[in-house]
Tab-separated table of C-alpha atoms in Angstrom:
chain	number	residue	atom	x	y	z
J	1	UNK	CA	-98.227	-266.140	-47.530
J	2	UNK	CA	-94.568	-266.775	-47.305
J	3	UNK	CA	-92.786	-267.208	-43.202
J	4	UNK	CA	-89.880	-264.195	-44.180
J	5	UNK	CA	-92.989	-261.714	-45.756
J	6	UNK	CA	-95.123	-262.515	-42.080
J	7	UNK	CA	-91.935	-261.858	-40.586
J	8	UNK	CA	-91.221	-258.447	-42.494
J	9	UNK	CA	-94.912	-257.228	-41.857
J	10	UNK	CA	-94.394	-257.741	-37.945
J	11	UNK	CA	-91.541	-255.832	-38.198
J	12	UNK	CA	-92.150	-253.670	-40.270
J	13	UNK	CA	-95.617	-252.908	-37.845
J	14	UNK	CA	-93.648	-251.953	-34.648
J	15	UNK	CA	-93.165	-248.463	-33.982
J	16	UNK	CA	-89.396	-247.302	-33.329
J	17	UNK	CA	-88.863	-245.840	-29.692
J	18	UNK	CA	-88.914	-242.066	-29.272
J	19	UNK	CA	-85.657	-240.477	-28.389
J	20	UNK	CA	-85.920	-239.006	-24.781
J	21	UNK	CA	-86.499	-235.008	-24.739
J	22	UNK	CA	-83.052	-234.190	-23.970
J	23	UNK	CA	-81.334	-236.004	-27.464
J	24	UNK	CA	-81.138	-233.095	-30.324
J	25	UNK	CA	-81.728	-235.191	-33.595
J	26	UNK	CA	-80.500	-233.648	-36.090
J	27	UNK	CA	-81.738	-234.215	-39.846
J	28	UNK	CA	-79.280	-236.767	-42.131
J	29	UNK	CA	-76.915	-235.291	-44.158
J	30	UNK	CA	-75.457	-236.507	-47.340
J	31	UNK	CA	-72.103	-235.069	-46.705
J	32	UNK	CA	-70.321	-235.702	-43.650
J	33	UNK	CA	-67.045	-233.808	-42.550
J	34	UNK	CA	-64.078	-235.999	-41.984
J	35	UNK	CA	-60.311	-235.515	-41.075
J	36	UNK	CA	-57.874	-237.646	-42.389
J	37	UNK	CA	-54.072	-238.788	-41.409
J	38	UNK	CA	-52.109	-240.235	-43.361
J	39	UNK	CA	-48.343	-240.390	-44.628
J	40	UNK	CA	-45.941	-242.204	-46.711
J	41	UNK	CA	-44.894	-245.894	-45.717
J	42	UNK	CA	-41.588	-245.546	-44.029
J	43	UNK	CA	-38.178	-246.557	-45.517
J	44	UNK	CA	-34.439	-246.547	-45.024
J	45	UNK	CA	-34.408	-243.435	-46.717
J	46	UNK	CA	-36.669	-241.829	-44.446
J	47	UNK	CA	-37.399	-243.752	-41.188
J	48	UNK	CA	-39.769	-240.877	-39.968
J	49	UNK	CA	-41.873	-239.622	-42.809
J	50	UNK	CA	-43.924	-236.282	-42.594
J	51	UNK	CA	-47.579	-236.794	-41.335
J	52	UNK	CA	-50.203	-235.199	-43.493
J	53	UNK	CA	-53.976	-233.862	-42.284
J	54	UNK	CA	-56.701	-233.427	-44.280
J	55	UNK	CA	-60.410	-232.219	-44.244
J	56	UNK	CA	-63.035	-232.907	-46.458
J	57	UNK	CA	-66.650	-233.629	-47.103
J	58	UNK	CA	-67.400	-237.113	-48.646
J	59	UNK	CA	-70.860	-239.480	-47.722
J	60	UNK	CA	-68.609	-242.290	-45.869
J	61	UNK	CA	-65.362	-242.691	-44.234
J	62	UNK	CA	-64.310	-245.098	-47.389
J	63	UNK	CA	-65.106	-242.217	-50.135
J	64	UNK	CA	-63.322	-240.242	-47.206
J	65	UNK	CA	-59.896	-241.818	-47.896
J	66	UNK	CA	-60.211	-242.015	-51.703
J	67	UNK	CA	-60.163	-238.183	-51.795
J	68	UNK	CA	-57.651	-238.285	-49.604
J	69	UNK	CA	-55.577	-240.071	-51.679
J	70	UNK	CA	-56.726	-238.661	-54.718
J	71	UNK	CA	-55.237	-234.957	-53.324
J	72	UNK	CA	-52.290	-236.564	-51.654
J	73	UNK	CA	-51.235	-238.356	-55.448
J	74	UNK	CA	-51.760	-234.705	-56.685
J	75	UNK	CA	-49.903	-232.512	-54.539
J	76	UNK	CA	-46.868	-234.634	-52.528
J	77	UNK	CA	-46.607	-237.899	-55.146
J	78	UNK	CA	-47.787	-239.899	-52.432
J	79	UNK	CA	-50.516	-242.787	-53.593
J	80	UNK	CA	-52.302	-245.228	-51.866
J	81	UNK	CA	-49.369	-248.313	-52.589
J	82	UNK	CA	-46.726	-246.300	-50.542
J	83	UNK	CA	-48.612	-245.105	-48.233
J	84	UNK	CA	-50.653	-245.529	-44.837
J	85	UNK	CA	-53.673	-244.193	-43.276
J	86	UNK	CA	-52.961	-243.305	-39.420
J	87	UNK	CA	-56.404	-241.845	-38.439
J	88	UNK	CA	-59.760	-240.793	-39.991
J	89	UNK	CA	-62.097	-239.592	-38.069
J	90	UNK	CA	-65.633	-237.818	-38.093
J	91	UNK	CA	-65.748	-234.005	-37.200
J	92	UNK	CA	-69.514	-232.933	-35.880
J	93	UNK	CA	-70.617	-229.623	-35.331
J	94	UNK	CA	-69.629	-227.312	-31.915
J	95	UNK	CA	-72.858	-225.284	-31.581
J	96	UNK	CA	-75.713	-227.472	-34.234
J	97	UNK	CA	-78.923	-225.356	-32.889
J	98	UNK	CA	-76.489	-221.830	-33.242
J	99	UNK	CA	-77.362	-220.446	-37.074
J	100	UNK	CA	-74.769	-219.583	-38.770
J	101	UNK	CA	-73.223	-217.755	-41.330
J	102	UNK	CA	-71.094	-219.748	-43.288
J	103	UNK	CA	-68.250	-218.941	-46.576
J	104	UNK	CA	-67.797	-221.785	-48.676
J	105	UNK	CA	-64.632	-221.262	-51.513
J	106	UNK	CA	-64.840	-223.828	-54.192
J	107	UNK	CA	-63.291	-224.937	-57.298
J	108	UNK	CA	-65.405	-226.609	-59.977
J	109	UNK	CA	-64.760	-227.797	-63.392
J	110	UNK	CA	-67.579	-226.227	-66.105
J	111	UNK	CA	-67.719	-227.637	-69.569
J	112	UNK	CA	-65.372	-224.427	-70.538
J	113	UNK	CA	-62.964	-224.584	-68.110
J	114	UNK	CA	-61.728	-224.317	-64.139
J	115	UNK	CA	-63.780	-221.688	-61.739
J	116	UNK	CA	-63.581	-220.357	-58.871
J	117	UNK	CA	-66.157	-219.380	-57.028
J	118	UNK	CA	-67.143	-217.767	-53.413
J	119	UNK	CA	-70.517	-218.776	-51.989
J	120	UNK	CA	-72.437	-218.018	-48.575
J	121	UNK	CA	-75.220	-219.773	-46.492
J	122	UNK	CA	-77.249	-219.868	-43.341
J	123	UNK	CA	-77.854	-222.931	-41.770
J	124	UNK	CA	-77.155	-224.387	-38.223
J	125	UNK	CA	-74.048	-226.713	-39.198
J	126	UNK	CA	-71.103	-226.528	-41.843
J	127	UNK	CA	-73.084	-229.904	-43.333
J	128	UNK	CA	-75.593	-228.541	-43.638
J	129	UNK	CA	-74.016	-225.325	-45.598
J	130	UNK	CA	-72.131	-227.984	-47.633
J	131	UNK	CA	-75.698	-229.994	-48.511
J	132	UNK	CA	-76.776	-226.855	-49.814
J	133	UNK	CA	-73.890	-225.853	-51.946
J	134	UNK	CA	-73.746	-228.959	-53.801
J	135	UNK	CA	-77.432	-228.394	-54.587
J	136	UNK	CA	-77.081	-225.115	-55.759
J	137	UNK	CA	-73.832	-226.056	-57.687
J	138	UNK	CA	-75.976	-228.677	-59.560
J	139	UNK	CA	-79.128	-226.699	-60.455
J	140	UNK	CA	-77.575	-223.327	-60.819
J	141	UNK	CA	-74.423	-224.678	-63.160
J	142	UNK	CA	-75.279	-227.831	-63.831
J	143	UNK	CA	-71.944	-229.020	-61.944
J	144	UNK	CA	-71.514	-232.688	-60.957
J	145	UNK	CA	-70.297	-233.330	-57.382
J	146	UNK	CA	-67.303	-234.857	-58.326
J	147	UNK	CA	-66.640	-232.156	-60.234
J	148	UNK	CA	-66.467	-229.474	-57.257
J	149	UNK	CA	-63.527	-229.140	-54.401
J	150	UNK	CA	-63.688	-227.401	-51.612
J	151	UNK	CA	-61.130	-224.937	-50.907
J	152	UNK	CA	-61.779	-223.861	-47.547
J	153	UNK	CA	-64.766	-222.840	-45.134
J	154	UNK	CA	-65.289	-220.818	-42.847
J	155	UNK	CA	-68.032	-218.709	-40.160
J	156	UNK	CA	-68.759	-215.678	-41.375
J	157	UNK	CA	-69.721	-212.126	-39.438
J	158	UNK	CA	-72.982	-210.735	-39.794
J	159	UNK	CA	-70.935	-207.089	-41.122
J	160	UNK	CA	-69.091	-209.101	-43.413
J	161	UNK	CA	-71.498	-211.330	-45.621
J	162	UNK	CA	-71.875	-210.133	-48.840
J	163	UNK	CA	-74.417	-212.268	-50.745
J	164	UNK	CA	-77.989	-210.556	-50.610
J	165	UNK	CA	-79.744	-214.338	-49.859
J	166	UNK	CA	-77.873	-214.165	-46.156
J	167	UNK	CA	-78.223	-210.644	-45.556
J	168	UNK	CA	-81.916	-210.129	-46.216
J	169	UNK	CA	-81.987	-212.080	-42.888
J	170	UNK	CA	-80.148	-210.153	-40.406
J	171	UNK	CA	-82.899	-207.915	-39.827
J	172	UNK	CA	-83.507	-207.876	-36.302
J	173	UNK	CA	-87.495	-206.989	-36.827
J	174	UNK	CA	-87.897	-209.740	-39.780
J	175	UNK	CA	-91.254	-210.943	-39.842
J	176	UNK	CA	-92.545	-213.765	-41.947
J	177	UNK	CA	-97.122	-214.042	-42.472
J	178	UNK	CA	-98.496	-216.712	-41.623
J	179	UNK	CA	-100.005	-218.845	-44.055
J	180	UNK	CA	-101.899	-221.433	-42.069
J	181	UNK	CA	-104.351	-220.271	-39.054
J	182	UNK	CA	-106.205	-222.728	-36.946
J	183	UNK	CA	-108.912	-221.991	-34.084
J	184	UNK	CA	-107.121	-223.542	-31.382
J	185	UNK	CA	-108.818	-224.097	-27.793
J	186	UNK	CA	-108.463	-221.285	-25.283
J	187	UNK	CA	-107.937	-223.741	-22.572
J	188	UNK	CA	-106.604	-227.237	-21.887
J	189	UNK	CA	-110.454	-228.064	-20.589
J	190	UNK	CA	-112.020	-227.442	-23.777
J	191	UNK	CA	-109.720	-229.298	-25.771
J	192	UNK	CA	-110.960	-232.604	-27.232
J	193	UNK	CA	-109.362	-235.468	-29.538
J	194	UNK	CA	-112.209	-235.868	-31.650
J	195	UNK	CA	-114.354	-233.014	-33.762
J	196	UNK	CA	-118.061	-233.611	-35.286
J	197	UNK	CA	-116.804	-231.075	-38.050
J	198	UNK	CA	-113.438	-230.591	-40.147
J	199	UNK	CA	-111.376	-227.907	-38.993
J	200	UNK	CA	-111.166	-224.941	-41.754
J	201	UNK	CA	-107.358	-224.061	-42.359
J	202	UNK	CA	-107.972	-221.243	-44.810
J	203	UNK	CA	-106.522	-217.564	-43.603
J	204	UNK	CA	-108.985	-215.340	-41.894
């Protein structure tokens, strides 16, 4: 057996360390919110150029800045060569155990044309929201991800959500069966790690 694969098995044996109770993790999104800064290079012309922000949803801080070039080339002429990057930075959520309501507006190319298109979803961050529109985008219409921009987002009232998949769960006595029941010990005494029988998880 090769040194690097005795290596990788030790490794690749040792348990990570539990976080401590008191760190949230939260899951790992594909699409990460990020704001960007940027403007054009300076010149004689114009010593003090205006400063432009951005916000949008790309996997890295690198695919971060492409879009925002990409936009800024589009709308104010301003590309990549003549221009600078002054901050980018990673927005994370206020409230991420709050659910939410959230609006998504979007903008997506189809193979007929332009669209655009109003969507809602529950979920506990605006990443979250956005994991699940790009899903739905690509299994619903078939849309690529590059394909789709975002328009604007934004938290939603309970009064004022209008697709039936968020409201159906602002019922205040929602109820859900459950599907799994297991005999559990009625006290801490009686509770043992091992069984001399498999424990039946079929619904009684």
């Amino acid at each position: 057996q090769p040194r690097w694969a005795a290596a990788w098995c030790t490794a690749s044996s040792v348990a990570a360390p539990a976080p401590p109770p008191s760190v949230i993790v939260m899951p790992a999104f594909r699409y990460h919110q990020f704001q960007v800064v940027g403007r054009h290079l300076p010149t004689e012309a114009d010593a003090s150029p205006k400063v432009y922000r951005m916000k949008l949803w790309a996997t890295d801080s690198v695919r971060a800045k492409s879009k925002f070039w990409y936009f800024m080339s589009m709308l104010k002429k301003v590309k990549k060569a003549n221009g600078q990057i002054i901050a980018c930075n990673e927005i994370f959520e206020r409230k991420p155990t709050t659910v939410k309501n959230f609006g998504i507006w979007i903008r997506y190319q189809s193979r007929t044309g332009e669209h655009n298109m109003y969507k809602e979803f529950r979920d506990v961050t605006l990443n979250g929201a956005v994991d699940q529109m790009y899903a739905e985008m690509a299994s619903r219409h078939r849309s690529r991800a590059s394909q789709i921009q975002i328009v604007k987002t934004a938290t939603v009232p309970s009064n004022q959500c209008k697709r039936v998949a968020v409201t159906m769960m602002h019922n205040k006595d929602i109820s859900f069966p459950v599907q799994q029941k297991i005999v559990r010990p009625i006290s801490k005494s009686l509770k043992t790690t091992f069984k001399y029988k498999r424990p039946s998880a079929c619904m009684m």
